[in-house]
């Protein structure tokens, strides 16, 4: 008698650059699909953009979609009918399994003249869609309930003492309610509504119509913001974000990843802070196949940081190229798919090993032409990074303008050596003051070359 032992299927790993030509923002969201492929959402040619890949990272199709004043896609999901739904700057769009648009719902300016925007969207077990973001009326955080064909069924606002409260992520709780996380402005004694510099980690639970059941805020005297939430095995939730325990002018290098664990009633069970290479943020969180926790974010503004731990997990802590991790999800083979601000998609195994054959070449070569890249993230609040390729030593000027052509900030005015360059901006003017939300232009000048791109600051 002979026996044969089946071997597990090998875990597919790869890296692939999915940054589109004429991109106007990051690959803002990536999800695994029912065919074990991937759907990626972003912005291209000032339009919403979707890209479908197979399980090996090969492109199957892409499409763009018109939305008024559109500036980026923040969340995409596969719906129960096999199609896709994505949300972003001014609305949501539903497409079929091949990327053909079925319907869209666009937002209109609120009472302050600003457009509401969406940060996340889910399909609820009741068959409805829920999108969250801000600012709603009077700058409040926003939750909108949609029917399966895009009709607005309910709209609720939360917060609102200041003009910059927002939800960043939403999930369905085990009792079929909704839990949102984000940032709530608390100000300080001198400036009770001082923009995003004085935020708390904000957690809100609502019923299926968006009415509040409870809310909790956590933080110190300065700035904390929650970016993503996940249900933890055994009960409760893990929340990832950022924290700066310092004054605004010192927040760049003082910003740390902030993790909080709460129980089902929002009470804090524990927390932790992480920092690597200066400015660090946690952007996305997931559970692992072994019931652990993994998150991704930024390390020093330029690298993708991934961290994993758990009772049944070997701790993993590593940094790789990719210009900031924006999205992480556990895949059906026990590995992970990671999206980055820089447009690199990374598929790993359970220990974050991946095939580097398509990664950036370690042999350093100089750029062949001068290129101004789209800032990332875009939209942003309050930090963004501008990358540019300098093919030769040159005098470089980078300036931010408002839409009337008035100089807002002279970011750079110096001679630089050739290479791949970047500069970070914290949404201040030349006087060091925070500027208002809106559309801005940034321009690079060097010799005879001049190029301009647009970016959006959220408040």
mmCIF file of C-alpha atoms in Angstrom, residues 49-398:
data_model
loop_
_atom_site.group_PDB
_atom_site.id
_atom_site.type_symbol
_atom_site.label_atom_id
_atom_site.label_comp_id
_atom_site.label_asym_id
_atom_site.label_seq_id
_atom_site.Cartn_x
_atom_site.Cartn_y
_atom_site.Cartn_z
ATOM 1 C CA UNK A 49 -9.220 55.163 -11.609
ATOM 2 C CA UNK A 50 -9.623 51.399 -11.129
ATOM 3 C CA UNK A 51 -7.091 48.703 -12.010
ATOM 4 C CA UNK A 52 -7.809 44.953 -11.947
ATOM 5 C CA UNK A 53 -4.928 42.470 -11.601
ATOM 6 C CA UNK A 54 -4.861 38.689 -11.634
ATOM 7 C CA UNK A 55 -3.383 36.638 -8.777
ATOM 8 C CA UNK A 56 0.133 37.020 -10.222
ATOM 9 C CA UNK A 57 -0.017 40.819 -10.489
ATOM 10 C CA UNK A 58 -0.739 40.939 -14.234
ATOM 11 C CA UNK A 59 -3.133 43.612 -15.489
ATOM 12 C CA UNK A 60 -6.581 42.463 -16.630
ATOM 13 C CA UNK A 61 -8.249 45.830 -17.178
ATOM 14 C CA UNK A 62 -8.279 49.467 -16.089
ATOM 15 C CA UNK A 63 -10.807 52.258 -16.397
ATOM 16 C CA UNK A 64 -11.340 55.892 -15.398
ATOM 17 C CA UNK A 65 -14.541 57.587 -14.248
ATOM 18 C CA UNK A 66 -15.656 61.220 -14.318
ATOM 19 C CA UNK A 67 -16.629 62.881 -11.070
ATOM 20 C CA UNK A 68 -16.917 66.632 -10.621
ATOM 21 C CA UNK A 69 -13.750 68.174 -9.158
ATOM 22 C CA UNK A 70 -12.439 64.684 -8.495
ATOM 23 C CA UNK A 71 -9.243 64.251 -6.484
ATOM 24 C CA UNK A 72 -8.593 60.709 -5.436
ATOM 25 C CA UNK A 73 -10.121 57.401 -4.409
ATOM 26 C CA UNK A 74 -9.759 56.393 -0.779
ATOM 27 C CA UNK A 75 -11.589 53.054 -0.584
ATOM 28 C CA UNK A 76 -12.680 50.243 -2.913
ATOM 29 C CA UNK A 77 -14.570 47.023 -2.143
ATOM 30 C CA UNK A 78 -15.895 44.073 -4.094
ATOM 31 C CA UNK A 79 -19.665 43.909 -3.695
ATOM 32 C CA UNK A 80 -21.795 40.805 -3.197
ATOM 33 C CA UNK A 81 -22.918 40.883 -6.859
ATOM 34 C CA UNK A 82 -19.312 40.534 -8.062
ATOM 35 C CA UNK A 83 -18.917 44.185 -9.028
ATOM 36 C CA UNK A 84 -16.972 46.939 -7.290
ATOM 37 C CA UNK A 85 -17.819 50.064 -5.321
ATOM 38 C CA UNK A 86 -15.383 52.852 -4.581
ATOM 39 C CA UNK A 87 -15.549 56.091 -2.625
ATOM 40 C CA UNK A 88 -13.421 59.202 -2.586
ATOM 41 C CA UNK A 89 -13.258 62.940 -2.858
ATOM 42 C CA UNK A 90 -16.808 63.863 -3.919
ATOM 43 C CA UNK A 91 -18.839 60.699 -4.260
ATOM 44 C CA UNK A 92 -19.179 56.967 -4.778
ATOM 45 C CA UNK A 93 -19.239 54.942 -8.005
ATOM 46 C CA UNK A 94 -20.578 51.416 -8.622
ATOM 47 C CA UNK A 95 -19.157 49.348 -11.502
ATOM 48 C CA UNK A 96 -19.694 45.798 -12.729
ATOM 49 C CA UNK A 97 -17.113 42.991 -12.673
ATOM 50 C CA UNK A 98 -15.485 44.295 -15.884
ATOM 51 C CA UNK A 99 -15.202 47.893 -14.672
ATOM 52 C CA UNK A 100 -18.180 49.311 -16.587
ATOM 53 C CA UNK A 101 -19.959 52.025 -14.607
ATOM 54 C CA UNK A 102 -23.446 51.185 -13.333
ATOM 55 C CA UNK A 103 -24.207 54.311 -11.316
ATOM 56 C CA UNK A 104 -22.629 57.111 -9.301
ATOM 57 C CA UNK A 105 -23.701 59.470 -6.536
ATOM 58 C CA UNK A 106 -21.914 62.805 -6.270
ATOM 59 C CA UNK A 107 -21.830 65.138 -3.283
ATOM 60 C CA UNK A 108 -22.465 68.888 -3.473
ATOM 61 C CA UNK A 109 -20.843 71.731 -1.491
ATOM 62 C CA UNK A 110 -21.833 71.981 2.155
ATOM 63 C CA UNK A 111 -22.894 75.132 3.982
ATOM 64 C CA UNK A 112 -19.286 76.347 4.122
ATOM 65 C CA UNK A 113 -18.767 75.911 0.366
ATOM 66 C CA UNK A 114 -16.524 72.853 0.771
ATOM 67 C CA UNK A 115 -17.241 69.438 -0.725
ATOM 68 C CA UNK A 116 -17.947 66.538 1.621
ATOM 69 C CA UNK A 117 -15.504 63.709 1.002
ATOM 70 C CA UNK A 118 -15.430 60.004 1.728
ATOM 71 C CA UNK A 119 -12.580 58.060 3.327
ATOM 72 C CA UNK A 120 -14.065 54.554 3.546
ATOM 73 C CA UNK A 121 -17.022 52.481 2.381
ATOM 74 C CA UNK A 122 -18.478 49.065 3.293
ATOM 75 C CA UNK A 123 -21.307 46.778 2.237
ATOM 76 C CA UNK A 124 -23.375 45.940 5.311
ATOM 77 C CA UNK A 125 -25.010 42.575 6.018
ATOM 78 C CA UNK A 126 -28.373 44.345 5.549
ATOM 79 C CA UNK A 127 -27.516 44.870 1.863
ATOM 80 C CA UNK A 128 -26.946 48.617 2.184
ATOM 81 C CA UNK A 129 -23.747 50.585 1.598
ATOM 82 C CA UNK A 130 -22.247 52.942 4.191
ATOM 83 C CA UNK A 131 -19.687 55.644 3.370
ATOM 84 C CA UNK A 132 -17.907 57.779 5.971
ATOM 85 C CA UNK A 133 -15.688 60.868 5.860
ATOM 86 C CA UNK A 134 -16.134 64.614 6.360
ATOM 87 C CA UNK A 135 -16.686 67.487 6.463
ATOM 88 C CA UNK A 136 -20.428 67.518 6.583
ATOM 89 C CA UNK A 137 -22.447 70.582 7.488
ATOM 90 C CA UNK A 138 -20.482 72.913 9.781
ATOM 91 C CA UNK A 139 -17.380 70.761 9.325
ATOM 92 C CA UNK A 140 -18.773 67.633 10.951
ATOM 93 C CA UNK A 141 -17.833 64.031 10.288
ATOM 94 C CA UNK A 142 -20.196 62.362 7.859
ATOM 95 C CA UNK A 143 -21.872 58.954 7.531
ATOM 96 C CA UNK A 144 -24.186 58.208 4.593
ATOM 97 C CA UNK A 145 -26.371 55.138 4.062
ATOM 98 C CA UNK A 146 -27.031 54.160 0.424
ATOM 99 C CA UNK A 147 -29.377 51.683 -1.218
ATOM 100 C CA UNK A 148 -27.999 49.018 -3.574
ATOM 101 C CA UNK A 149 -28.646 51.370 -6.518
ATOM 102 C CA UNK A 150 -27.030 54.445 -4.965
ATOM 103 C CA UNK A 151 -29.998 56.277 -3.469
ATOM 104 C CA UNK A 152 -29.201 58.167 -0.257
ATOM 105 C CA UNK A 153 -31.334 56.618 2.490
ATOM 106 C CA UNK A 154 -29.879 58.398 5.509
ATOM 107 C CA UNK A 155 -27.281 61.056 6.199
ATOM 108 C CA UNK A 156 -25.935 61.766 9.692
ATOM 109 C CA UNK A 157 -23.312 64.162 11.050
ATOM 110 C CA UNK A 158 -21.193 63.774 14.162
ATOM 111 C CA UNK A 159 -18.903 66.119 16.077
ATOM 112 C CA UNK A 160 -18.981 69.672 14.828
ATOM 113 C CA UNK A 161 -17.697 71.889 17.631
ATOM 114 C CA UNK A 162 -14.940 72.841 15.198
ATOM 115 C CA UNK A 163 -14.733 72.603 11.405
ATOM 116 C CA UNK A 164 -12.491 69.613 10.860
ATOM 117 C CA UNK A 165 -13.951 66.451 12.402
ATOM 118 C CA UNK A 166 -13.707 63.385 10.127
ATOM 119 C CA UNK A 167 -14.112 59.644 10.030
ATOM 120 C CA UNK A 168 -11.305 57.677 8.354
ATOM 121 C CA UNK A 169 -12.563 54.089 8.576
ATOM 122 C CA UNK A 170 -15.755 52.115 9.249
ATOM 123 C CA UNK A 171 -16.526 48.460 10.002
ATOM 124 C CA UNK A 172 -19.620 46.464 10.890
ATOM 125 C CA UNK A 173 -19.703 45.211 14.485
ATOM 126 C CA UNK A 174 -20.812 41.671 15.481
ATOM 127 C CA UNK A 175 -24.218 43.071 16.532
ATOM 128 C CA UNK A 176 -24.656 44.569 13.018
ATOM 129 C CA UNK A 177 -24.033 48.135 14.169
ATOM 130 C CA UNK A 178 -21.306 50.465 12.808
ATOM 131 C CA UNK A 179 -18.023 51.592 14.343
ATOM 132 C CA UNK A 180 -16.107 54.540 12.900
ATOM 133 C CA UNK A 181 -12.698 55.945 13.799
ATOM 134 C CA UNK A 182 -11.022 59.217 12.884
ATOM 135 C CA UNK A 183 -10.002 62.558 14.331
ATOM 136 C CA UNK A 184 -11.981 65.044 16.430
ATOM 137 C CA UNK A 185 -10.663 68.555 16.963
ATOM 138 C CA UNK A 186 -10.449 69.632 20.587
ATOM 139 C CA UNK A 187 -8.337 72.767 20.218
ATOM 140 C CA UNK A 188 -6.463 74.223 23.167
ATOM 141 C CA UNK A 189 -7.057 77.017 25.637
ATOM 142 C CA UNK A 190 -5.883 79.689 23.206
ATOM 143 C CA UNK A 191 -7.316 78.233 20.021
ATOM 144 C CA UNK A 192 -10.423 76.144 20.700
ATOM 145 C CA UNK A 193 -10.760 75.248 17.020
ATOM 146 C CA UNK A 194 -7.158 75.199 15.837
ATOM 147 C CA UNK A 195 -7.431 72.970 12.750
ATOM 148 C CA UNK A 196 -5.955 69.470 12.855
ATOM 149 C CA UNK A 197 -3.114 70.284 15.251
ATOM 150 C CA UNK A 198 -5.223 69.509 18.315
ATOM 151 C CA UNK A 199 -7.092 66.306 17.503
ATOM 152 C CA UNK A 200 -8.065 63.289 19.572
ATOM 153 C CA UNK A 201 -8.242 59.637 18.545
ATOM 154 C CA UNK A 202 -11.990 59.383 17.953
ATOM 155 C CA UNK A 203 -14.183 56.254 18.043
ATOM 156 C CA UNK A 204 -17.952 56.326 17.460
ATOM 157 C CA UNK A 205 -20.466 53.483 17.471
ATOM 158 C CA UNK A 206 -23.837 54.043 15.768
ATOM 159 C CA UNK A 207 -26.903 52.065 14.823
ATOM 160 C CA UNK A 208 -27.703 51.203 11.197
ATOM 161 C CA UNK A 209 -29.202 54.663 10.641
ATOM 162 C CA UNK A 210 -26.101 56.456 11.903
ATOM 163 C CA UNK A 211 -27.470 57.510 15.301
ATOM 164 C CA UNK A 212 -24.828 57.477 18.029
ATOM 165 C CA UNK A 213 -24.763 54.663 20.587
ATOM 166 C CA UNK A 214 -21.498 55.707 22.233
ATOM 167 C CA UNK A 215 -18.298 57.597 21.497
ATOM 168 C CA UNK A 216 -14.815 57.672 23.003
ATOM 169 C CA UNK A 217 -11.845 59.988 22.521
ATOM 170 C CA UNK A 218 -8.266 59.218 23.480
ATOM 171 C CA UNK A 219 -5.198 61.409 23.327
ATOM 172 C CA UNK A 220 -3.147 64.086 24.990
ATOM 173 C CA UNK A 221 -2.757 67.828 24.694
ATOM 174 C CA UNK A 222 -1.735 67.901 21.045
ATOM 175 C CA UNK A 223 -2.443 65.698 18.028
ATOM 176 C CA UNK A 224 -3.757 62.164 17.614
ATOM 177 C CA UNK A 225 -5.758 60.711 14.736
ATOM 178 C CA UNK A 226 -7.132 57.203 14.149
ATOM 179 C CA UNK A 227 -6.723 55.891 10.595
ATOM 180 C CA UNK A 228 -8.049 52.317 10.550
ATOM 181 C CA UNK A 229 -9.821 49.724 12.705
ATOM 182 C CA UNK A 230 -10.025 45.921 12.717
ATOM 183 C CA UNK A 231 -11.987 43.365 14.736
ATOM 184 C CA UNK A 232 -9.677 41.279 16.956
ATOM 185 C CA UNK A 233 -10.084 37.551 17.517
ATOM 186 C CA UNK A 234 -11.598 37.046 20.964
ATOM 187 C CA UNK A 235 -13.394 40.389 21.028
ATOM 188 C CA UNK A 236 -12.665 44.072 20.863
ATOM 189 C CA UNK A 237 -10.873 46.102 18.233
ATOM 190 C CA UNK A 238 -7.415 47.225 17.212
ATOM 191 C CA UNK A 239 -7.021 50.789 15.960
ATOM 192 C CA UNK A 240 -3.977 52.287 14.254
ATOM 193 C CA UNK A 241 -3.103 55.934 13.629
ATOM 194 C CA UNK A 242 -0.623 58.591 14.623
ATOM 195 C CA UNK A 243 0.326 60.710 17.621
ATOM 196 C CA UNK A 244 2.418 63.840 18.098
ATOM 197 C CA UNK A 245 3.053 64.896 21.680
ATOM 198 C CA UNK A 246 4.602 68.218 20.733
ATOM 199 C CA UNK A 247 3.828 71.659 19.333
ATOM 200 C CA UNK A 248 2.861 71.903 15.642
ATOM 201 C CA UNK A 249 6.231 73.247 14.520
ATOM 202 C CA UNK A 250 7.955 70.205 16.048
ATOM 203 C CA UNK A 251 5.537 67.519 14.879
ATOM 204 C CA UNK A 252 7.420 66.333 11.804
ATOM 205 C CA UNK A 253 10.070 64.295 13.615
ATOM 206 C CA UNK A 254 7.956 63.828 16.756
ATOM 207 C CA UNK A 255 5.065 61.994 15.065
ATOM 208 C CA UNK A 256 4.741 58.309 16.024
ATOM 209 C CA UNK A 257 2.575 55.340 15.117
ATOM 210 C CA UNK A 258 -0.183 55.050 17.732
ATOM 211 C CA UNK A 259 -1.968 51.730 18.406
ATOM 212 C CA UNK A 260 -4.954 51.362 20.734
ATOM 213 C CA UNK A 261 -6.873 48.230 21.672
ATOM 214 C CA UNK A 262 -10.446 48.672 22.949
ATOM 215 C CA UNK A 263 -13.189 46.375 24.202
ATOM 216 C CA UNK A 264 -16.656 46.156 22.652
ATOM 217 C CA UNK A 265 -17.816 49.239 24.578
ATOM 218 C CA UNK A 266 -14.924 51.420 23.459
ATOM 219 C CA UNK A 267 -12.953 51.219 26.703
ATOM 220 C CA UNK A 268 -9.199 51.170 26.225
ATOM 221 C CA UNK A 269 -7.533 47.842 26.976
ATOM 222 C CA UNK A 270 -4.009 48.873 26.009
ATOM 223 C CA UNK A 271 -1.957 51.089 23.741
ATOM 224 C CA UNK A 272 1.523 51.381 22.279
ATOM 225 C CA UNK A 273 3.653 53.814 20.284
ATOM 226 C CA UNK A 274 6.234 53.088 17.579
ATOM 227 C CA UNK A 275 8.716 55.247 15.714
ATOM 228 C CA UNK A 276 11.379 54.611 13.092
ATOM 229 C CA UNK A 277 13.550 57.088 11.178
ATOM 230 C CA UNK A 278 11.692 60.147 12.464
ATOM 231 C CA UNK A 279 8.194 60.950 11.178
ATOM 232 C CA UNK A 280 6.126 57.730 11.466
ATOM 233 C CA UNK A 281 2.429 56.980 10.983
ATOM 234 C CA UNK A 282 0.214 53.895 11.024
ATOM 235 C CA UNK A 283 -2.196 53.892 8.083
ATOM 236 C CA UNK A 284 -3.827 50.453 7.804
ATOM 237 C CA UNK A 285 -4.362 47.443 10.061
ATOM 238 C CA UNK A 286 -5.487 43.838 9.570
ATOM 239 C CA UNK A 287 -5.624 40.527 11.410
ATOM 240 C CA UNK A 288 -3.344 37.678 10.354
ATOM 241 C CA UNK A 289 -4.159 34.073 9.467
ATOM 242 C CA UNK A 290 -2.883 33.129 12.950
ATOM 243 C CA UNK A 291 -5.169 35.658 14.695
ATOM 244 C CA UNK A 292 -2.383 38.158 15.209
ATOM 245 C CA UNK A 293 -2.283 41.801 14.135
ATOM 246 C CA UNK A 294 -0.366 43.449 11.304
ATOM 247 C CA UNK A 295 -0.195 47.090 10.296
ATOM 248 C CA UNK A 296 1.566 49.197 7.694
ATOM 249 C CA UNK A 297 2.512 52.856 7.570
ATOM 250 C CA UNK A 298 5.295 55.351 7.006
ATOM 251 C CA UNK A 299 8.835 55.300 8.379
ATOM 252 C CA UNK A 300 10.682 58.575 7.942
ATOM 253 C CA UNK A 301 8.142 59.680 5.284
ATOM 254 C CA UNK A 302 9.942 57.770 2.542
ATOM 255 C CA UNK A 303 9.685 54.044 3.346
ATOM 256 C CA UNK A 304 6.971 51.439 3.836
ATOM 257 C CA UNK A 305 6.927 50.098 7.394
ATOM 258 C CA UNK A 306 5.245 46.771 8.229
ATOM 259 C CA UNK A 307 4.829 45.380 11.738
ATOM 260 C CA UNK A 308 3.247 42.082 12.869
ATOM 261 C CA UNK A 309 2.774 40.427 16.243
ATOM 262 C CA UNK A 310 0.461 38.039 18.084
ATOM 263 C CA UNK A 311 0.263 35.183 20.572
ATOM 264 C CA UNK A 312 0.712 32.619 17.786
ATOM 265 C CA UNK A 313 2.880 34.819 15.567
ATOM 266 C CA UNK A 314 6.565 35.463 15.214
ATOM 267 C CA UNK A 315 7.062 39.218 15.499
ATOM 268 C CA UNK A 316 8.086 40.844 12.216
ATOM 269 C CA UNK A 317 9.318 44.425 11.930
ATOM 270 C CA UNK A 318 10.747 45.596 8.614
ATOM 271 C CA UNK A 319 11.024 48.578 6.292
ATOM 272 C CA UNK A 320 11.158 48.450 2.500
ATOM 273 C CA UNK A 321 10.993 50.853 -0.433
ATOM 274 C CA UNK A 322 7.560 52.032 -1.489
ATOM 275 C CA UNK A 323 7.129 55.559 -0.115
ATOM 276 C CA UNK A 324 4.769 54.757 2.743
ATOM 277 C CA UNK A 325 2.405 51.837 3.290
ATOM 278 C CA UNK A 326 -1.196 52.935 2.754
ATOM 279 C CA UNK A 327 -3.138 49.656 2.770
ATOM 280 C CA UNK A 328 -2.632 46.110 4.092
ATOM 281 C CA UNK A 329 -4.929 43.091 3.837
ATOM 282 C CA UNK A 330 -4.549 39.409 4.670
ATOM 283 C CA UNK A 331 -4.924 37.218 1.575
ATOM 284 C CA UNK A 332 -6.571 33.808 1.228
ATOM 285 C CA UNK A 333 -3.186 32.024 1.129
ATOM 286 C CA UNK A 334 -2.221 33.454 4.536
ATOM 287 C CA UNK A 335 0.031 36.136 3.073
ATOM 288 C CA UNK A 336 -0.520 39.860 2.698
ATOM 289 C CA UNK A 337 -1.134 42.415 -0.021
ATOM 290 C CA UNK A 338 0.337 45.862 0.676
ATOM 291 C CA UNK A 339 -0.338 49.054 -1.260
ATOM 292 C CA UNK A 340 1.927 52.093 -1.013
ATOM 293 C CA UNK A 341 1.699 55.832 -1.581
ATOM 294 C CA UNK A 342 4.408 55.452 -4.216
ATOM 295 C CA UNK A 343 2.322 53.032 -6.295
ATOM 296 C CA UNK A 344 4.229 49.819 -5.545
ATOM 297 C CA UNK A 345 2.029 46.790 -4.826
ATOM 298 C CA UNK A 346 3.696 44.137 -2.644
ATOM 299 C CA UNK A 347 2.360 40.572 -2.293
ATOM 300 C CA UNK A 348 4.087 38.677 0.536
ATOM 301 C CA UNK A 349 3.877 35.377 2.348
ATOM 302 C CA UNK A 350 2.837 35.132 6.000
ATOM 303 C CA UNK A 351 6.253 36.344 7.212
ATOM 304 C CA UNK A 352 6.379 39.254 4.744
ATOM 305 C CA UNK A 353 8.884 37.594 2.419
ATOM 306 C CA UNK A 354 8.370 38.602 -1.197
ATOM 307 C CA UNK A 355 9.926 38.264 -4.640
ATOM 308 C CA UNK A 356 12.196 41.230 -5.196
ATOM 309 C CA UNK A 357 12.972 40.490 -8.838
ATOM 310 C CA UNK A 358 10.691 43.300 -9.933
ATOM 311 C CA UNK A 359 11.672 45.663 -7.138
ATOM 312 C CA UNK A 360 13.726 48.788 -7.561
ATOM 313 C CA UNK A 361 17.244 47.992 -8.783
ATOM 314 C CA UNK A 362 19.871 48.435 -6.093
ATOM 315 C CA UNK A 363 22.359 49.736 -8.660
ATOM 316 C CA UNK A 364 21.987 53.490 -8.390
ATOM 317 C CA UNK A 365 21.503 55.288 -11.708
ATOM 318 C CA UNK A 366 20.856 58.960 -12.297
ATOM 319 C CA UNK A 367 17.507 60.142 -13.713
ATOM 320 C CA UNK A 368 17.464 60.615 -17.485
ATOM 321 C CA UNK A 369 15.072 63.584 -17.431
ATOM 322 C CA UNK A 370 13.617 66.136 -15.042
ATOM 323 C CA UNK A 371 10.250 64.885 -13.761
ATOM 324 C CA UNK A 372 7.880 66.454 -11.238
ATOM 325 C CA UNK A 373 5.726 63.737 -9.650
ATOM 326 C CA UNK A 374 2.267 64.056 -8.172
ATOM 327 C CA UNK A 375 2.450 64.808 -4.464
ATOM 328 C CA UNK A 376 1.563 61.972 -2.107
ATOM 329 C CA UNK A 377 -0.723 61.575 -0.366
ATOM 330 C CA UNK A 378 -3.226 63.611 -2.346
ATOM 331 C CA UNK A 379 -5.593 64.829 -0.968
ATOM 332 C CA UNK A 380 -3.558 65.365 2.218
ATOM 333 C CA UNK A 381 -3.901 66.664 5.758
ATOM 334 C CA UNK A 382 -1.574 68.205 6.765
ATOM 335 C CA UNK A 383 1.617 66.562 5.420
ATOM 336 C CA UNK A 384 2.450 65.729 1.834
ATOM 337 C CA UNK A 385 5.634 64.838 -0.040
ATOM 338 C CA UNK A 386 6.682 66.139 -3.460
ATOM 339 C CA UNK A 387 9.128 63.989 -5.437
ATOM 340 C CA UNK A 388 11.151 65.119 -8.429
ATOM 341 C CA UNK A 389 13.918 63.637 -10.574
ATOM 342 C CA UNK A 390 16.910 65.896 -11.241
ATOM 343 C CA UNK A 391 19.086 64.613 -14.132
ATOM 344 C CA UNK A 392 21.941 67.077 -13.565
ATOM 345 C CA UNK A 393 23.240 69.536 -11.003
ATOM 346 C CA UNK A 394 20.980 72.560 -11.166
ATOM 347 C CA UNK A 395 19.423 75.505 -9.374
ATOM 348 C CA UNK A 396 15.961 74.369 -8.183
ATOM 349 C CA UNK A 397 12.949 76.437 -7.165
ATOM 350 C CA UNK A 398 9.769 74.801 -5.827
#
